mmCIF file of C-alpha atoms in Angstrom:
data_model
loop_
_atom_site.group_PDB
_atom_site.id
_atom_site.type_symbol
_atom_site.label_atom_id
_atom_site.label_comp_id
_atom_site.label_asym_id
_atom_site.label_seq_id
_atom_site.Cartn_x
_atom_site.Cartn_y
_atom_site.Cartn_z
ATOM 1 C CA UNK Y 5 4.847 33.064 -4.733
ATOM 2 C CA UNK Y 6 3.233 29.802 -5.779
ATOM 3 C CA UNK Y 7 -0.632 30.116 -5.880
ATOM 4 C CA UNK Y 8 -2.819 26.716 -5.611
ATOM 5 C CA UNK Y 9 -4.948 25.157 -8.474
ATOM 6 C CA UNK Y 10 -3.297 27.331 -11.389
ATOM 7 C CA UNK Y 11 -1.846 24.340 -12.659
ATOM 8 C CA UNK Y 12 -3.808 23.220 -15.864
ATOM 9 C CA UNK Y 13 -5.100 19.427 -16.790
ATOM 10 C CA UNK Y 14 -3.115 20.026 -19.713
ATOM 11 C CA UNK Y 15 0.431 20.613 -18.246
ATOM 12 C CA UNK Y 16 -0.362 17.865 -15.811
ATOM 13 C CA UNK Y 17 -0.901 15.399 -18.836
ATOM 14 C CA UNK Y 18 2.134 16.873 -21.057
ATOM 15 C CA UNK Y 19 4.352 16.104 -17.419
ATOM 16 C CA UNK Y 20 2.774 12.556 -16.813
ATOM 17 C CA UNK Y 21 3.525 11.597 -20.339
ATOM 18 C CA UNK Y 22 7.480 13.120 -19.990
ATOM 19 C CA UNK Y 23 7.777 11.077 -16.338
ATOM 20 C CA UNK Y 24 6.481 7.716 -18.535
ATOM 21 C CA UNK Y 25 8.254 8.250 -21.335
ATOM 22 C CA UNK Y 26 11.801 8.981 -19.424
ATOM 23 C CA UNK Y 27 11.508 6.911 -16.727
ATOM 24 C CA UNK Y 28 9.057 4.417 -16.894
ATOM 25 C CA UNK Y 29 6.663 5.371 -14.180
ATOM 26 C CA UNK Y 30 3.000 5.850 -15.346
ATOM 27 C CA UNK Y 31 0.271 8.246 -13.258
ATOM 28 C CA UNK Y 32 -1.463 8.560 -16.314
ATOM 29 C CA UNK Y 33 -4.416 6.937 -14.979
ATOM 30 C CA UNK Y 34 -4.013 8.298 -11.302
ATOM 31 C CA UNK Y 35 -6.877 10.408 -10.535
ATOM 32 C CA UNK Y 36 -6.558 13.781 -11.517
ATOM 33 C CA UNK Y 37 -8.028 15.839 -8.706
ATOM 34 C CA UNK Y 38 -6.121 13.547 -6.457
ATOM 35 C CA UNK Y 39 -2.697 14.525 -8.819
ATOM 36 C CA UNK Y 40 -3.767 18.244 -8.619
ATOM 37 C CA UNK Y 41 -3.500 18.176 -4.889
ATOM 38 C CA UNK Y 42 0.099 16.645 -4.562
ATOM 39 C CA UNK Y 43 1.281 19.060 -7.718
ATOM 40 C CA UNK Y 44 0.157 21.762 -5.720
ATOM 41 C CA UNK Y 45 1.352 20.930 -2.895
ATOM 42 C CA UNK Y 46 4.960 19.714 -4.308
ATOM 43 C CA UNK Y 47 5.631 23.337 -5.604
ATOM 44 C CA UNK Y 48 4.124 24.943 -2.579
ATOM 45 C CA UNK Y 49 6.694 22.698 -0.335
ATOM 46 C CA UNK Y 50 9.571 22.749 -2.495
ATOM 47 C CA UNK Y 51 9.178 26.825 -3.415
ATOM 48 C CA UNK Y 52 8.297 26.520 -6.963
ATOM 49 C CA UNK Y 53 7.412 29.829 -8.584
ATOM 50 C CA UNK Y 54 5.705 27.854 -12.072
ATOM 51 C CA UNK Y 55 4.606 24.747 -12.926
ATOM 52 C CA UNK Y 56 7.249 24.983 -15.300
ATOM 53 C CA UNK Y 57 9.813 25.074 -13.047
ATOM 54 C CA UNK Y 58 8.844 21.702 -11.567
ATOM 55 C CA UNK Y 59 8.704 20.030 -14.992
ATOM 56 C CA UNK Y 60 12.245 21.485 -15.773
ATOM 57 C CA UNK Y 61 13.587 19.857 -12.487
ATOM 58 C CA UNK Y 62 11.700 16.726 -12.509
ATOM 59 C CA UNK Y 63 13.316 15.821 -16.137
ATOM 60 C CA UNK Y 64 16.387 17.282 -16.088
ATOM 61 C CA UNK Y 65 17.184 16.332 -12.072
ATOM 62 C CA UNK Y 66 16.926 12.336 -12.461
ATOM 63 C CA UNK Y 67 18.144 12.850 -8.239
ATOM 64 C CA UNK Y 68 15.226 14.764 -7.973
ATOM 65 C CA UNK Y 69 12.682 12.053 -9.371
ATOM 66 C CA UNK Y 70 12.321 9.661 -5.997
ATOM 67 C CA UNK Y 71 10.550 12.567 -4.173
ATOM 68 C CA UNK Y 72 8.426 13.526 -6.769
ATOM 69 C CA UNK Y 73 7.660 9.873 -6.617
ATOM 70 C CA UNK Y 74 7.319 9.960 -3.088
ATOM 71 C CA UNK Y 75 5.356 12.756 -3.178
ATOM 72 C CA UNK Y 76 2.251 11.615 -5.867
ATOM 73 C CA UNK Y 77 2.155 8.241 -3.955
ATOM 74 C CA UNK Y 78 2.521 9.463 -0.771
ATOM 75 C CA UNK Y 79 -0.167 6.947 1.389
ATOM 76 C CA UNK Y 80 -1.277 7.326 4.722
ATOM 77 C CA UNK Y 81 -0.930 4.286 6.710
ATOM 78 C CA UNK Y 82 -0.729 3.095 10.311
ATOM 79 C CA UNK Y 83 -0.320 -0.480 12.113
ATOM 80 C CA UNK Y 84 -4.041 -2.307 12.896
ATOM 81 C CA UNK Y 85 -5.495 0.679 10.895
ATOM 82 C CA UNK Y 86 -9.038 -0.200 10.831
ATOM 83 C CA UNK Y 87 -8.980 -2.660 13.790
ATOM 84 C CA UNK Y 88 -12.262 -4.438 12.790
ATOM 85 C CA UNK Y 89 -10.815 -5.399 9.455
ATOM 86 C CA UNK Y 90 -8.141 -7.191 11.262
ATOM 87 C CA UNK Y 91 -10.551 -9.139 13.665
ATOM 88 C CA UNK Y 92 -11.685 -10.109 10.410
ATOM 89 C CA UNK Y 93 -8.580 -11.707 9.066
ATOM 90 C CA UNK Y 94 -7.871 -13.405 12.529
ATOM 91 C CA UNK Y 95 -11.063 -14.632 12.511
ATOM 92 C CA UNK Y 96 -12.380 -15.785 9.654
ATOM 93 C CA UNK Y 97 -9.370 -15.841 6.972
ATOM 94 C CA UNK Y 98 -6.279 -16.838 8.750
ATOM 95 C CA UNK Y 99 -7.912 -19.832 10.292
ATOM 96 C CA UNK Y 100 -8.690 -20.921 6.242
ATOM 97 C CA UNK Y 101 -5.371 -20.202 5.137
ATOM 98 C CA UNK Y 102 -4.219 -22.502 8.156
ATOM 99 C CA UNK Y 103 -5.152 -25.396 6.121
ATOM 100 C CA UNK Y 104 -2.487 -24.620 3.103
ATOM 101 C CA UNK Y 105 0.798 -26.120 3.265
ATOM 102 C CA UNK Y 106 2.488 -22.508 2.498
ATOM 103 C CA UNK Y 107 1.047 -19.825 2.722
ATOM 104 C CA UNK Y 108 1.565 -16.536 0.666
ATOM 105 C CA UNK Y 109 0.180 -13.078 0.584
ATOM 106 C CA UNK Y 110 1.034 -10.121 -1.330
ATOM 107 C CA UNK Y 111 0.749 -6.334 0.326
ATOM 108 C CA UNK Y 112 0.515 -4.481 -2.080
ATOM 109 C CA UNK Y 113 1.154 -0.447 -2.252
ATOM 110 C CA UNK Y 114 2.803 -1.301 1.424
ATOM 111 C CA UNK Y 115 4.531 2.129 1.626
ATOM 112 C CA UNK Y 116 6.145 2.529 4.591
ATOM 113 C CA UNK Y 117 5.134 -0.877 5.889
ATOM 114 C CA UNK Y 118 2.821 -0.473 9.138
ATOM 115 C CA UNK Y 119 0.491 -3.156 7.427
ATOM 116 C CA UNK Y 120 3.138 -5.695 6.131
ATOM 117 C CA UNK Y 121 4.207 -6.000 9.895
ATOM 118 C CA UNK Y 122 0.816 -5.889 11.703
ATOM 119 C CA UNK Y 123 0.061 -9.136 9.004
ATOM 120 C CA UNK Y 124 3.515 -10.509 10.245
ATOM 121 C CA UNK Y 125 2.178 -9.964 13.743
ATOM 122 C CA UNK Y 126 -1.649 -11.569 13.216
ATOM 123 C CA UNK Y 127 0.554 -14.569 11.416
ATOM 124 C CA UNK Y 128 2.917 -15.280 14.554
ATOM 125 C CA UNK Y 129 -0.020 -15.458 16.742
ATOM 126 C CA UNK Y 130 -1.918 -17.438 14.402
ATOM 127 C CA UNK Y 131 1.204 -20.068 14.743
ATOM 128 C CA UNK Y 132 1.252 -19.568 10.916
ATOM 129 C CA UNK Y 133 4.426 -17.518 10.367
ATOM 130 C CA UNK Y 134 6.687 -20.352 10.037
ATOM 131 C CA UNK Y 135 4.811 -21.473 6.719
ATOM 132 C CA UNK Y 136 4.183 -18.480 5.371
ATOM 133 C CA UNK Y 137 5.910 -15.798 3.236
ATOM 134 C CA UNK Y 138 4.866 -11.998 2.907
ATOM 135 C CA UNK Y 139 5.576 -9.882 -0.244
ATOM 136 C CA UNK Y 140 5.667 -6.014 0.473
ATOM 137 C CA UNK Y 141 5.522 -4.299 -2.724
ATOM 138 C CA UNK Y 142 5.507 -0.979 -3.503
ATOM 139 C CA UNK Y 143 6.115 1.850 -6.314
ATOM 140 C CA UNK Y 144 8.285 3.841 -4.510
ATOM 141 C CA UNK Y 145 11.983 2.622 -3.405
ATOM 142 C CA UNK Y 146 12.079 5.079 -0.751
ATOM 143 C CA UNK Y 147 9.764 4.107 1.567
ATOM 144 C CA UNK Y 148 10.743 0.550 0.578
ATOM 145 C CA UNK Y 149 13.805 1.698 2.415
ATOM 146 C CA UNK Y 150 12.173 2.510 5.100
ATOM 147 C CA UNK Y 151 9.936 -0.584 5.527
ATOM 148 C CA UNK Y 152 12.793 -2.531 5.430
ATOM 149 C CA UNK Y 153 14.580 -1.448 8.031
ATOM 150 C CA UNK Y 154 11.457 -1.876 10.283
ATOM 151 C CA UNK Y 155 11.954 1.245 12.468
ATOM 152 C CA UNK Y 156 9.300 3.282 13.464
ATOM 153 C CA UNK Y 157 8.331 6.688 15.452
ATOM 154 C CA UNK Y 158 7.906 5.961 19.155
ATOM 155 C CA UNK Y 159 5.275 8.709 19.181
ATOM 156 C CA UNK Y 160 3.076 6.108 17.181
ATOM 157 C CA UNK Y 161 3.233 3.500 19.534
ATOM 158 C CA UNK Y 162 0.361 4.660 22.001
ATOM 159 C CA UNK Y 163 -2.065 4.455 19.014
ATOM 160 C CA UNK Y 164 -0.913 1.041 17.557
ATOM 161 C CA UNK Y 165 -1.023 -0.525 20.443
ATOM 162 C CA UNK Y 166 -4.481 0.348 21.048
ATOM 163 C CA UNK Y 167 -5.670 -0.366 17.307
ATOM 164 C CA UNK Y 168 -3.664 -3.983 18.155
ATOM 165 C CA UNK Y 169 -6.033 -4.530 21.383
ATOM 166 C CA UNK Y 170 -8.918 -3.698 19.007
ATOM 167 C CA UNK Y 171 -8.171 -6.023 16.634
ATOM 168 C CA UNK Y 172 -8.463 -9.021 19.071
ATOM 169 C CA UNK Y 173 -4.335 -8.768 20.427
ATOM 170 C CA UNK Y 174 -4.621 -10.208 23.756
ATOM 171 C CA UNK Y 175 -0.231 -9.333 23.995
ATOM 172 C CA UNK Y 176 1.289 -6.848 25.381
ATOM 173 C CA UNK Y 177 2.366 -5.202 22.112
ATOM 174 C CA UNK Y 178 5.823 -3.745 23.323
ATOM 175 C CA UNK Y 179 7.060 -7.169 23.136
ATOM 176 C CA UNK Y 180 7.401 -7.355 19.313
ATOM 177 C CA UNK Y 181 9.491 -3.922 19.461
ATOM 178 C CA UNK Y 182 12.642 -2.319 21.518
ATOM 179 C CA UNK Y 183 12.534 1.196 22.179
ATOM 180 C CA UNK Y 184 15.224 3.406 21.458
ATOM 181 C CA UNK Y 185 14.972 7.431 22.474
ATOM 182 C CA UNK Y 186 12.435 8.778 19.876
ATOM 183 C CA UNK Y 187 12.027 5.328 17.739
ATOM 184 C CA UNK Y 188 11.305 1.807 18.089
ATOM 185 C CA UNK Y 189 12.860 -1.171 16.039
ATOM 186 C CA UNK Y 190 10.580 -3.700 15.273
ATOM 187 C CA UNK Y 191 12.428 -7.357 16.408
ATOM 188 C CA UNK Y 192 14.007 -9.158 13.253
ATOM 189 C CA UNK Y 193 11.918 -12.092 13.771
ATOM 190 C CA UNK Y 194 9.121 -10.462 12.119
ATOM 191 C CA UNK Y 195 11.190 -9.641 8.783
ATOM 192 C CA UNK Y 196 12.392 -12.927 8.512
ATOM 193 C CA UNK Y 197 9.721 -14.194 5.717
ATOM 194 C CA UNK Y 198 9.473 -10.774 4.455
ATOM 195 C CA UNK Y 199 10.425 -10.102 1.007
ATOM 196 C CA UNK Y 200 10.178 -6.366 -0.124
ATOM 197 C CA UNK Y 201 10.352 -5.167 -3.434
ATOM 198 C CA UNK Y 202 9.326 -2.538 -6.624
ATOM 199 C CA UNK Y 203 6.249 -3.131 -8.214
ATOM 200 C CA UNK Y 204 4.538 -0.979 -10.561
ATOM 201 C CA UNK Y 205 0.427 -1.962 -10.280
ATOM 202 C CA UNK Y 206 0.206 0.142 -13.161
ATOM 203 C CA UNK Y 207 2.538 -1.555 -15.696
ATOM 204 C CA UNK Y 208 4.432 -4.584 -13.980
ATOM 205 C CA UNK Y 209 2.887 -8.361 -14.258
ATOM 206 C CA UNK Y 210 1.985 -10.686 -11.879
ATOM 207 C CA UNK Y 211 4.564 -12.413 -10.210
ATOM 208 C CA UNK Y 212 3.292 -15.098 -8.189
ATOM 209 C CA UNK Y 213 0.053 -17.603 -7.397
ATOM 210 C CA UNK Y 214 -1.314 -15.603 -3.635
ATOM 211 C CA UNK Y 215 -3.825 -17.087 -1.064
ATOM 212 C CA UNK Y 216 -4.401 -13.476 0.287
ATOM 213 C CA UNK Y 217 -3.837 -9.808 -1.561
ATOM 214 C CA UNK Y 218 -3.754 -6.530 0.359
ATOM 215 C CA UNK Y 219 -4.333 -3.430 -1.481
ATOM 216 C CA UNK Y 220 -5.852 -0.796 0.999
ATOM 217 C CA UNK Y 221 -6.094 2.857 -0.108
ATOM 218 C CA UNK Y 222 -4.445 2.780 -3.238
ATOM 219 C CA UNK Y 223 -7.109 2.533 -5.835
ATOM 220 C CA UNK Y 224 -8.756 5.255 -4.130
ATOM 221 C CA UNK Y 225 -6.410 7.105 -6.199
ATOM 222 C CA UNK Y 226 -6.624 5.554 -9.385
ATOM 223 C CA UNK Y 227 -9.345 6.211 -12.231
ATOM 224 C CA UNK Y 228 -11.842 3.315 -12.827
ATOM 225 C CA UNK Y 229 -10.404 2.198 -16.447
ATOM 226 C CA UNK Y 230 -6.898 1.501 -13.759
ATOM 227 C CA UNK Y 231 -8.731 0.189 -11.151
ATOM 228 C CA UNK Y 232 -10.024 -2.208 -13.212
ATOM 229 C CA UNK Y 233 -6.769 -3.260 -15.060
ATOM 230 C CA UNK Y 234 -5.517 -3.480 -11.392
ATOM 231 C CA UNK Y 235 -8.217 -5.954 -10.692
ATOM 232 C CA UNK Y 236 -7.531 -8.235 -13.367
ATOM 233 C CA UNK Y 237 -3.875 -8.506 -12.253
ATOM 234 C CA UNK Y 238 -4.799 -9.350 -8.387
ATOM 235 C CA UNK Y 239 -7.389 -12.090 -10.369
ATOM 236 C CA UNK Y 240 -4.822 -13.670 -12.286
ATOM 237 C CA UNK Y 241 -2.588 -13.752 -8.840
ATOM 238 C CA UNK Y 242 -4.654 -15.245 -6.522
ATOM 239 C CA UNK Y 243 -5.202 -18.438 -6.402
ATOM 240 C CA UNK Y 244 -8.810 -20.507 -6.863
ATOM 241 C CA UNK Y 245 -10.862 -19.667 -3.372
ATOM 242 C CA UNK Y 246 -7.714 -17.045 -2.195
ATOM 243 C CA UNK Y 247 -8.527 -13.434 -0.486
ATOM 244 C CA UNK Y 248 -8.696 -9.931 -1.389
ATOM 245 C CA UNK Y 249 -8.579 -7.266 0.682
ATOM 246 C CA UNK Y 250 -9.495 -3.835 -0.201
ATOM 247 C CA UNK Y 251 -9.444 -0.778 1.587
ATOM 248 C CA UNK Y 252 -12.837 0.388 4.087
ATOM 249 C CA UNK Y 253 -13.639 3.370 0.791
ATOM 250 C CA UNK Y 254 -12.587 0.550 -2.360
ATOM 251 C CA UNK Y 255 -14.669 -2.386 -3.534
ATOM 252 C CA UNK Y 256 -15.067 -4.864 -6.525
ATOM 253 C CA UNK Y 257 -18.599 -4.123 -6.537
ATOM 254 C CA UNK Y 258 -19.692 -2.833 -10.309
ATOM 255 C CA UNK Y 259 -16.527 -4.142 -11.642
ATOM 256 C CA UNK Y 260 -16.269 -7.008 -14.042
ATOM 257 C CA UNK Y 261 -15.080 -9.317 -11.039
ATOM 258 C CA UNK Y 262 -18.181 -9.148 -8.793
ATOM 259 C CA UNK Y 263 -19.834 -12.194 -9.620
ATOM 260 C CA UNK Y 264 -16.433 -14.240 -8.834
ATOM 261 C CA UNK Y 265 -15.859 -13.166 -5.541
ATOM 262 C CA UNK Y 266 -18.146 -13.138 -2.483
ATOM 263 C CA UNK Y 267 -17.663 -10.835 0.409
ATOM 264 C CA UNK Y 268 -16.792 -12.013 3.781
ATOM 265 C CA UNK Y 269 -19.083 -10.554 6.511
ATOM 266 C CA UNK Y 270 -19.068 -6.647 6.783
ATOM 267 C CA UNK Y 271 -15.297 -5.568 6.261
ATOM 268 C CA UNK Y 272 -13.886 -5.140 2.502
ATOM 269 C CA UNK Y 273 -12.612 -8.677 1.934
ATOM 270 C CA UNK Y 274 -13.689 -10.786 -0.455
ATOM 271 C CA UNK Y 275 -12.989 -14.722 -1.360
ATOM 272 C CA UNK Y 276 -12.456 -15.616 -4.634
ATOM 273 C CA UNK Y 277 -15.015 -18.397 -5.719
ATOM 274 C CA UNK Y 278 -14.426 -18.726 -9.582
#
């Protein structure tokens, strides 16, 4: 019977290392008490008797590789999560980025992709969607899946629609979904200037010029030599006086980047300035 926290910061590295070497995916940097807690709780779920028995499947299963994927970035998410940092971005981004002529923000870590549609949402009633163009990025190809196909558990709705009110959504929020049983599929019009893909913050470049980044609660897991790496990639993709949005426990603050960005009222978004 697997018991928790006997796995060693030694096996973790020597397994980290094989996953990067073999497939390309590096948690080197990922924080290793956060990495201890999804081991564990991979071999608990998947009735590993050693640590050594999850290394053996991990490189010698390549099938087996997208959950362990899954698994060490799992992120929490919801739609309108933290509604105040949404009033935000309705009020006091969104009317800025109004002024572009095209308008395009990166989300990314999106996961399953409750944020890249509540930003799809906030853009149609900001009568910007039409000139804009979302990129949902995200490590993992299996929850890209998911994202993709924009259907969600009807069980969720209650809650989102209430985080939505909160966030200033003066709609009846139903009307950007159809119901169906024990799901709900989000209408196409939504994922029309939605462009998901894989991106690895860890070792894939930038890819385009941004007027807003997302990146909420995925640093959180990341060691501050990453962090800061990660940092210098948003910088070189946003563009001179563009946005970036951290999660409500991440900030910029003590990194090298502070004195070029300014923060925008209470909420963890900050403006570019150099």
């Amino acid at each position: 019977m697997w018991e928790p926290n006997i796995i060693k910061n030694d096996d973790i590295e020597l397994l980290l290392t094989d996953v990067a070497e073999r497939y390309g995916y590096d948690f080197t940097q990922y924080s290793k008490a956060s990495l201890k807690r999804r081991l564990n709780r991979i071999c608990l779920i998947d009735k590993f008797s050693s640590f050594a028995e999850l290394r053996y499947r991990v490189m010698n299963h390549p099938e087996y590789l997208q959950r362990f994927v899954e698994e060490i970035t799992v992120n929490v998410t919801e739609m309108f999560r933290d509604p105040n940092f949404y009033k935000s971005l309705r009020e006091e981004v969104f009317p800025r980025l109004g002024t572009y002529p095209f308008i395009r923000i990166w989300v990314a870590g999106c996961s399953t992709g409750e944020e890249a549609y509540s930003i799809a949402i906030l853009l149609k009633e900001a009568n910007l969607y039409h000139k804009s163009l979302i990129y949902a990025t995200d490590i993992n190809p299996g929850v890209l899946e998911r994202a993709s196909s924009g259907i969600f558990p009807i069980s969720q709705m209650q809650l989102y629609s209430e985080n939505y009110r909160l966030s200033g959504g003066i709609e009846d929020f139903s009307k950007y979904y159809t119901a169906n049983y024990d799901s709900v599929q989000f209408h196409h019009d939504l994922k029309e200037k939605m462009i998901f893909s894989t991106h690895n913050l860890v070792s894939d470049s930038s890819f385009n010029a941004f007027q807003l980044i997302l990146c909420r609660n995925v640093l959180i897991y990341f060691d501050k030599e990453l962090q800061n790496s990660v940092f210098d990639l948003f910088d070189i993709s946003l563009d001179a006086l563009g946005y970036l949005a951290l999660g409500s426990k991440e900030t910029i603050r003590f990194s090298k980047l502070e004195k070029q960005y300014k923060q925008i009222g209470d909420e963890r978004i900050w403006k570019k300035i150099r």
